[in-house]
Amino acid sequence: MPLVVQFTGPGQVGVAEEAASPLGAGQVRIATWYSGISAGTELTAYRGSNPYLTKTWDAAARLFTDGAPAFTYPVSGWGYQEVGQVTEVAPDVATPRVGDVVYGIWGHRAETVVPAVIAARRLLPAGVDPVHGVFARVGAIALNAVLAADVHLGEHVAIFGQGVIGLLATRLAELNGGSVVAVDGLPDRVALASRFGAVRAVPADVAGGAAVAVRSVTGGVGADTAIELSGNYRALHEAIRSVRPGGRVVAAGFYQGEAGGLLLGEEFHHNRVEIVASQIGGTPRALGDRWNHDRLLQVVMDLVASGRLDVAPLLSHVLPVTEVAGAFELLDHRPAEALQVVLRFPAAP
């Protein structure tokens, strides 16, 4: 039976078996090669802090309410950075074909069955290393945040958090014409930010706060916009401090619990700062129907294929799926030692 990654409780993760899904009309079967771990969203399931585990999500009302949790342990197959090969197609399917390599979102499982029309839109571009396909979704999250920031040529952008998504956002904002100041609490990530296009990279604990360092680059005025991707409330507060009066802050991190360290009576209030949420469930409203999730993915993978977005430096670990417990322990307790951790499944070449 195919393997699937399963969270059985806070701090508890391993592999289990699940029944193979039948193949229906208009569907294809995919054998997973690689699956990337999200060090943000998935760690909330590993730690037990995700609101879906403690509250009811009312999809119609778009509200979290007290009540039975939307998810309960065990949680199987949580993940959204997958690459695999088509191994079977329904008789009515012309594209994709058996042997095609595709990327997509089907969770940490050894195989999946998906609609052919979706798989056909996710063909891995020619010449791209298959493992690099795991960056499509995280790249889309980064691009969505950059679009929400509305970066213009010659503007200053402060990007807080230089993990995988933050480094991708740094490069994408630089490609968009922004002058990026990158901020992170881990020295190796501060150093790597310059490789991804930051004109200056500063540690989060710099004297006076990162906002002072950002303002020194902008002649004391402040950044035109800031993107916060760490999910840390203190970083969000510092991002607010870093922008000029009337500036925009894109809050793109997955924040957990109460907002300790976020002081809205200070710079937010006095500088009339705009805070915009960015979440991959939708593209910025101002862009109308010109952008959607498919386009985000396509643009990211085209940039990877052309070499304009080099994701290779982000790949720190490729581990057998059977070592998933160690992978999450690494990301949770020793984040300085890892960036993108990828699980390799038995079907991988």
Short mmCIF file of C-alpha atoms in Angstrom, two decimals:
data_model
loop_
_atom_site.label_atom_id
_atom_site.label_comp_id
_atom_site.label_asym_id
_atom_site.label_seq_id
_atom_site.Cartn_x
_atom_site.Cartn_y
_atom_site.Cartn_z
CA MET A 1 0.00 0.00 0.00
CA PRO A 2 1.26 3.54 -0.73
CA LEU A 3 3.00 5.47 2.04
CA VAL A 4 1.64 8.72 3.47
CA VAL A 5 3.08 11.12 6.04
CA GLN A 6 0.88 11.34 9.12
CA PHE A 7 0.82 13.66 12.14
CA THR A 8 -0.45 11.70 15.13
CA GLY A 9 -0.13 14.45 17.73
CA PRO A 10 1.97 17.51 18.61
CA GLY A 11 5.60 16.69 17.91
CA GLN A 12 4.67 13.29 16.49
CA VAL A 13 5.00 12.50 12.79
CA GLY A 14 5.78 9.35 10.83
CA VAL A 15 4.70 7.31 7.83
CA ALA A 16 1.62 5.15 7.47
CA GLU A 17 -0.05 3.22 4.68
CA GLU A 18 -3.19 4.26 2.82
CA ALA A 19 -5.31 2.54 0.24
CA ALA A 20 -4.65 3.41 -3.40
CA SER A 21 -7.39 5.52 -4.97
CA PRO A 22 -9.30 4.10 -7.95
CA LEU A 23 -8.76 5.82 -11.30
CA GLY A 24 -11.90 7.41 -12.70
CA ALA A 25 -12.82 9.04 -15.98
CA GLY A 26 -10.79 12.13 -16.78
CA GLN A 27 -8.16 11.33 -14.15
CA VAL A 28 -4.48 10.42 -13.99
CA ARG A 29 -2.41 8.61 -11.40
CA ILE A 30 0.85 10.20 -10.25
CA ALA A 31 3.71 8.51 -8.42
CA THR A 32 5.36 11.05 -6.14
CA TRP A 33 9.08 11.64 -6.54
CA TYR A 34 9.66 14.58 -4.21
CA SER A 35 7.61 16.51 -1.65
CA GLY A 36 8.84 19.70 0.02
CA ILE A 37 8.12 20.51 3.65
CA SER A 38 6.71 23.93 4.44
CA ALA A 39 8.60 25.25 7.46
CA GLY A 40 5.67 27.55 8.21
CA THR A 41 2.27 25.98 7.66
CA GLU A 42 3.30 22.38 8.30
CA LEU A 43 5.15 23.22 11.49
CA THR A 44 1.85 24.55 12.86
CA ALA A 45 0.42 21.04 12.45
CA TYR A 46 3.55 19.50 13.93
CA ARG A 47 3.44 21.85 16.91
CA GLY A 48 -0.33 21.71 17.34
CA SER A 49 -0.75 25.48 16.98
CA ASN A 50 -2.77 25.52 13.76
CA PRO A 51 -6.25 27.02 14.40
CA TYR A 52 -7.87 24.24 12.37
CA LEU A 53 -6.83 21.87 15.17
CA THR A 54 -8.58 23.85 17.91
CA LYS A 55 -11.51 25.68 16.29
CA THR A 56 -14.31 25.18 13.80
CA TRP A 57 -13.78 26.80 10.39
CA ASP A 58 -17.11 27.93 8.98
CA ALA A 59 -16.35 28.01 5.26
CA ALA A 60 -19.63 29.70 4.36
CA ALA A 61 -19.29 32.49 6.92
CA ARG A 62 -15.47 32.61 6.57
CA LEU A 63 -15.11 32.58 10.36
CA PHE A 64 -13.29 30.53 12.97
CA THR A 65 -15.66 29.74 15.82
CA ASP A 66 -15.48 27.78 19.04
CA GLY A 67 -16.55 24.20 18.61
CA ALA A 68 -15.30 20.92 17.23
CA PRO A 69 -11.94 21.39 15.47
CA ALA A 70 -11.94 21.30 11.69
CA PHE A 71 -9.10 18.74 11.79
CA THR A 72 -8.16 16.21 14.43
CA TYR A 73 -5.16 13.96 14.80
CA PRO A 74 -4.16 11.85 13.01
CA VAL A 75 -3.74 14.23 10.07
CA SER A 76 -2.56 12.50 6.90
CA GLY A 77 -0.95 13.88 3.76
CA TRP A 78 -0.60 17.53 4.79
CA GLY A 79 1.71 19.20 2.27
CA TYR A 80 1.66 21.35 -0.86
CA GLN A 81 4.97 21.09 -2.72
CA GLU A 82 4.97 17.90 -4.79
CA VAL A 83 6.58 16.57 -7.97
CA GLY A 84 5.91 13.21 -9.55
CA GLN A 85 5.48 11.16 -12.72
CA VAL A 86 2.24 10.18 -14.41
CA THR A 87 1.99 6.39 -14.26
CA GLU A 88 -1.57 5.77 -15.46
CA VAL A 89 -4.21 7.69 -17.39
CA ALA A 90 -7.91 7.06 -17.88
CA PRO A 91 -8.95 5.92 -21.38
CA ASP A 92 -10.52 9.30 -22.15
CA VAL A 93 -7.37 11.29 -21.29
CA ALA A 94 -5.05 12.56 -24.06
CA THR A 95 -2.89 14.90 -21.96
CA PRO A 96 -0.83 14.42 -19.89
CA ARG A 97 0.66 11.11 -20.97
CA VAL A 98 2.23 8.29 -19.02
CA GLY A 99 5.81 9.29 -18.27
CA ASP A 100 5.18 13.03 -18.04
CA VAL A 101 6.61 14.73 -14.95
CA VAL A 102 4.29 17.16 -13.19
CA TYR A 103 4.31 19.39 -10.14
CA GLY A 104 1.36 20.22 -7.93
CA ILE A 105 -0.33 19.99 -4.57
CA TRP A 106 -1.35 16.57 -3.32
CA GLY A 107 0.40 16.21 0.03
CA HIS A 108 3.17 13.98 1.37
CA ARG A 109 1.92 10.72 -0.14
CA ALA A 110 3.50 8.17 -2.44
CA GLU A 111 0.81 8.45 -5.08
CA THR A 112 -2.31 10.39 -5.93
CA VAL A 113 -5.15 10.54 -8.45
CA VAL A 114 -5.99 13.99 -9.84
CA PRO A 115 -8.06 15.42 -12.68
CA ALA A 116 -6.12 15.33 -15.94
CA VAL A 117 -7.03 18.94 -16.74
CA ILE A 118 -5.16 20.06 -13.62
CA ALA A 119 -2.12 17.85 -14.21
CA ALA A 120 -1.92 19.08 -17.81
CA ARG A 121 -1.41 22.63 -16.54
CA ARG A 122 1.44 21.52 -14.27
CA LEU A 123 3.90 19.90 -16.69
CA LEU A 124 7.46 20.41 -15.49
CA PRO A 125 9.26 22.66 -18.00
CA ALA A 126 11.94 21.02 -20.10
CA GLY A 127 15.40 21.16 -18.58
CA VAL A 128 14.26 21.82 -15.01
CA ASP A 129 15.67 19.48 -12.37
CA PRO A 130 12.61 17.58 -11.08
CA VAL A 131 13.40 18.32 -7.44
CA HIS A 132 13.22 22.03 -8.24
CA GLY A 133 9.53 21.60 -9.05
CA VAL A 134 8.82 21.65 -5.30
CA PHE A 135 9.45 25.41 -5.37
CA ALA A 136 6.44 26.20 -7.58
CA ARG A 137 3.99 26.67 -4.73
CA VAL A 138 6.30 28.49 -2.32
CA GLY A 139 7.41 30.66 -5.23
CA ALA A 140 3.76 31.45 -5.93
CA ILE A 141 3.29 32.50 -2.29
CA ALA A 142 6.30 34.81 -2.57
CA LEU A 143 5.14 36.25 -5.90
CA ASN A 144 1.65 36.83 -4.52
CA ALA A 145 3.14 38.86 -1.67
CA VAL A 146 5.28 40.90 -4.06
CA LEU A 147 2.21 41.61 -6.21
CA ALA A 148 0.33 42.72 -3.08
CA ALA A 149 3.21 45.06 -2.23
CA ASP A 150 2.74 46.76 -5.63
CA VAL A 151 6.47 47.30 -6.06
CA HIS A 152 7.53 49.88 -8.63
CA LEU A 153 10.88 50.50 -10.29
CA GLY A 154 13.16 52.47 -7.98
CA GLU A 155 11.17 51.90 -4.81
CA HIS A 156 12.62 50.64 -1.54
CA VAL A 157 11.26 47.34 -0.21
CA ALA A 158 12.01 45.84 3.21
CA ILE A 159 11.50 42.07 3.38
CA PHE A 160 11.34 40.55 6.85
CA GLY A 161 12.09 36.84 7.06
CA GLN A 162 14.66 35.23 4.77
CA GLY A 163 13.59 31.64 4.86
CA VAL A 164 12.71 29.92 1.60
CA ILE A 165 9.71 32.14 0.80
CA GLY A 166 11.46 35.30 1.99
CA LEU A 167 14.52 34.69 -0.18
CA LEU A 168 12.28 34.00 -3.16
CA ALA A 169 10.39 37.23 -2.46
CA THR A 170 13.69 39.12 -2.26
CA ARG A 171 14.67 37.91 -5.72
CA LEU A 172 11.21 38.53 -7.20
CA ALA A 173 11.01 42.05 -5.75
CA GLU A 174 14.46 42.77 -7.17
CA LEU A 175 13.38 41.45 -10.58
CA ASN A 176 10.38 43.78 -10.30
CA GLY A 177 12.65 46.82 -9.93
CA GLY A 178 12.65 47.16 -6.15
CA SER A 179 15.69 47.98 -4.04
CA VAL A 180 15.48 45.36 -1.29
CA VAL A 181 16.66 45.50 2.30
CA ALA A 182 16.41 42.00 3.75
CA VAL A 183 16.03 41.20 7.45
CA ASP A 184 16.41 37.90 9.30
CA GLY A 185 17.48 36.61 12.69
CA LEU A 186 19.79 33.86 11.36
CA PRO A 187 23.27 34.95 10.15
CA ASP A 188 23.48 32.45 7.28
CA ARG A 189 20.17 33.67 5.88
CA VAL A 190 21.26 37.29 6.18
CA ALA A 191 24.35 36.39 4.16
CA LEU A 192 22.34 34.48 1.53
CA ALA A 193 19.94 37.37 0.98
CA SER A 194 22.60 39.31 -0.92
CA ARG A 195 22.87 36.44 -3.40
CA PHE A 196 19.16 36.77 -4.02
CA GLY A 197 19.37 40.46 -4.85
CA ALA A 198 19.17 42.40 -1.59
CA VAL A 199 21.13 45.66 -1.69
CA ARG A 200 21.58 45.33 2.04
CA ALA A 201 20.88 42.52 4.49
CA VAL A 202 20.67 43.15 8.23
CA PRO A 203 20.21 40.97 11.31
CA ALA A 204 16.88 41.29 13.06
CA ASP A 205 18.58 42.15 16.34
CA VAL A 206 20.65 45.04 14.97
CA ALA A 207 21.03 47.93 17.42
CA GLY A 208 17.99 50.19 17.39
CA GLY A 209 15.94 47.65 15.47
CA ALA A 210 15.86 46.63 11.83
CA ALA A 211 13.64 49.60 11.00
CA VAL A 212 16.50 51.97 11.81
CA ALA A 213 18.76 50.05 9.42
CA VAL A 214 16.09 50.14 6.70
CA ARG A 215 15.65 53.88 7.14
CA SER A 216 19.41 54.45 6.91
CA VAL A 217 19.34 52.98 3.39
CA THR A 218 16.47 55.28 2.40
CA GLY A 219 17.93 58.54 3.67
CA GLY A 220 15.83 58.37 6.81
CA VAL A 221 12.52 58.40 4.95
CA GLY A 222 11.63 54.72 5.27
CA ALA A 223 10.79 52.01 2.79
CA ASP A 224 7.92 52.49 0.36
CA THR A 225 6.65 49.05 1.28
CA ALA A 226 7.55 46.11 3.50
CA ILE A 227 6.74 42.42 3.24
CA GLU A 228 6.65 40.34 6.43
CA LEU A 229 7.08 36.61 5.85
CA SER A 230 8.41 35.23 9.12
CA GLY A 231 5.04 34.97 10.88
CA ASN A 232 6.56 36.70 13.92
CA TYR A 233 4.53 39.51 15.48
CA ARG A 234 7.60 41.44 16.56
CA ALA A 235 8.84 41.31 12.98
CA LEU A 236 5.47 42.60 11.79
CA HIS A 237 5.78 45.49 14.24
CA GLU A 238 9.30 46.23 12.97
CA ALA A 239 8.05 46.09 9.38
CA ILE A 240 5.44 48.71 10.30
CA ARG A 241 8.20 50.85 11.83
CA SER A 242 10.31 50.55 8.67
CA VAL A 243 7.93 52.15 6.15
CA ARG A 244 7.42 55.80 5.39
CA PRO A 245 4.17 57.63 6.36
CA GLY A 246 1.36 56.18 4.29
CA GLY A 247 3.53 53.18 3.40
CA ARG A 248 2.23 49.66 2.90
CA VAL A 249 3.04 46.51 4.86
CA VAL A 250 2.13 43.15 3.38
CA ALA A 251 1.51 40.65 6.17
CA ALA A 252 2.16 37.31 4.47
CA GLY A 253 3.36 35.19 7.39
CA PHE A 254 1.14 32.59 9.08
CA TYR A 255 0.80 34.18 12.53
CA GLN A 256 -0.02 31.98 15.50
CA GLY A 257 -1.63 32.83 18.84
CA GLU A 258 -2.05 36.30 20.30
CA ALA A 259 -0.13 39.24 18.89
CA GLY A 260 2.63 39.76 21.43
CA GLY A 261 4.98 42.56 20.44
CA LEU A 262 2.61 44.17 17.91
CA LEU A 263 2.03 47.71 19.18
CA LEU A 264 -0.56 49.30 16.95
CA GLY A 265 -0.71 52.52 18.94
CA GLU A 266 2.78 53.49 17.85
CA GLU A 267 4.07 53.86 14.25
CA PHE A 268 1.04 52.12 12.72
CA HIS A 269 -1.27 54.79 14.10
CA HIS A 270 0.96 57.84 13.81
CA ASN A 271 2.30 57.12 10.32
CA ARG A 272 -1.03 55.95 8.90
CA VAL A 273 0.46 52.67 7.73
CA GLU A 274 -1.61 50.40 5.50
CA ILE A 275 -1.50 46.68 6.34
CA VAL A 276 -2.55 44.25 3.62
CA ALA A 277 -2.96 40.51 4.11
CA SER A 278 -1.50 38.19 1.48
CA GLN A 279 -2.60 34.55 1.40
CA ILE A 280 -2.29 32.11 -1.46
CA GLY A 281 -6.04 31.50 -1.52
CA GLY A 282 -6.45 34.65 -3.62
CA THR A 283 -4.52 37.21 -5.63
CA PRO A 284 -4.57 40.96 -4.90
CA ARG A 285 -8.01 42.40 -5.56
CA ALA A 286 -6.63 45.36 -7.52
CA LEU A 287 -5.35 42.98 -10.21
CA GLY A 288 -8.84 41.72 -10.99
CA ASP A 289 -9.02 38.56 -13.05
CA ARG A 290 -5.67 39.14 -14.76
CA TRP A 291 -3.91 37.04 -12.11
CA ASN A 292 -4.91 33.76 -10.54
CA HIS A 293 -3.22 30.78 -8.87
CA ASP A 294 -2.40 29.11 -12.18
CA ARG A 295 -0.63 32.20 -13.46
CA LEU A 296 1.41 32.54 -10.27
CA LEU A 297 2.68 28.98 -10.63
CA GLN A 298 3.37 29.37 -14.35
CA VAL A 299 5.37 32.58 -13.91
CA VAL A 300 7.48 31.06 -11.14
CA MET A 301 8.29 27.92 -13.11
CA ASP A 302 9.06 29.93 -16.24
CA LEU A 303 11.53 32.00 -14.22
CA VAL A 304 13.13 28.82 -12.86
CA ALA A 305 13.36 27.33 -16.35
CA SER A 306 14.94 30.50 -17.76
CA GLY A 307 17.51 30.67 -14.97
CA ARG A 308 16.32 34.07 -13.76
CA LEU A 309 15.18 32.48 -10.49
CA ASP A 310 17.86 30.13 -9.16
CA VAL A 311 16.32 27.90 -6.52
CA ALA A 312 19.28 25.53 -6.15
CA PRO A 313 20.83 27.43 -3.18
CA LEU A 314 17.58 26.98 -1.25
CA LEU A 315 17.72 23.19 -1.33
CA SER A 316 19.43 22.10 1.89
CA HIS A 317 18.24 18.52 2.50
CA VAL A 318 16.74 15.70 0.43
CA LEU A 319 15.79 12.88 2.81
CA PRO A 320 14.00 9.55 2.39
CA VAL A 321 10.35 9.88 3.39
CA THR A 322 10.97 7.31 6.12
CA GLU A 323 13.14 9.93 7.85
CA VAL A 324 10.28 12.43 8.11
CA ALA A 325 10.39 12.54 11.92
CA GLY A 326 14.00 13.70 11.83
CA ALA A 327 13.17 16.23 9.11
CA PHE A 328 10.52 17.93 11.24
CA GLU A 329 12.71 17.79 14.34
CA LEU A 330 15.43 19.57 12.35
CA LEU A 331 13.12 22.32 11.13
CA ASP A 332 11.51 22.81 14.53
CA HIS A 333 14.58 22.77 16.75
CA ARG A 334 17.56 23.60 14.50
CA PRO A 335 16.22 25.96 11.81
CA ALA A 336 19.64 27.54 11.28
CA GLU A 337 20.80 24.24 9.76
CA ALA A 338 18.13 24.00 7.07
CA LEU A 339 16.25 25.84 4.35
CA GLN A 340 14.14 23.74 2.00
CA VAL A 341 13.87 20.17 3.27
CA VAL A 342 12.53 17.71 0.70
CA LEU A 343 11.20 14.19 1.21
CA ARG A 344 12.20 11.63 -1.44
CA PHE A 345 9.73 8.85 -2.20
CA PRO A 346 10.64 5.33 -3.42
CA ALA A 347 9.54 6.07 -7.01
CA ALA A 348 12.06 8.89 -7.40
CA PRO A 349 14.82 8.22 -9.96
#
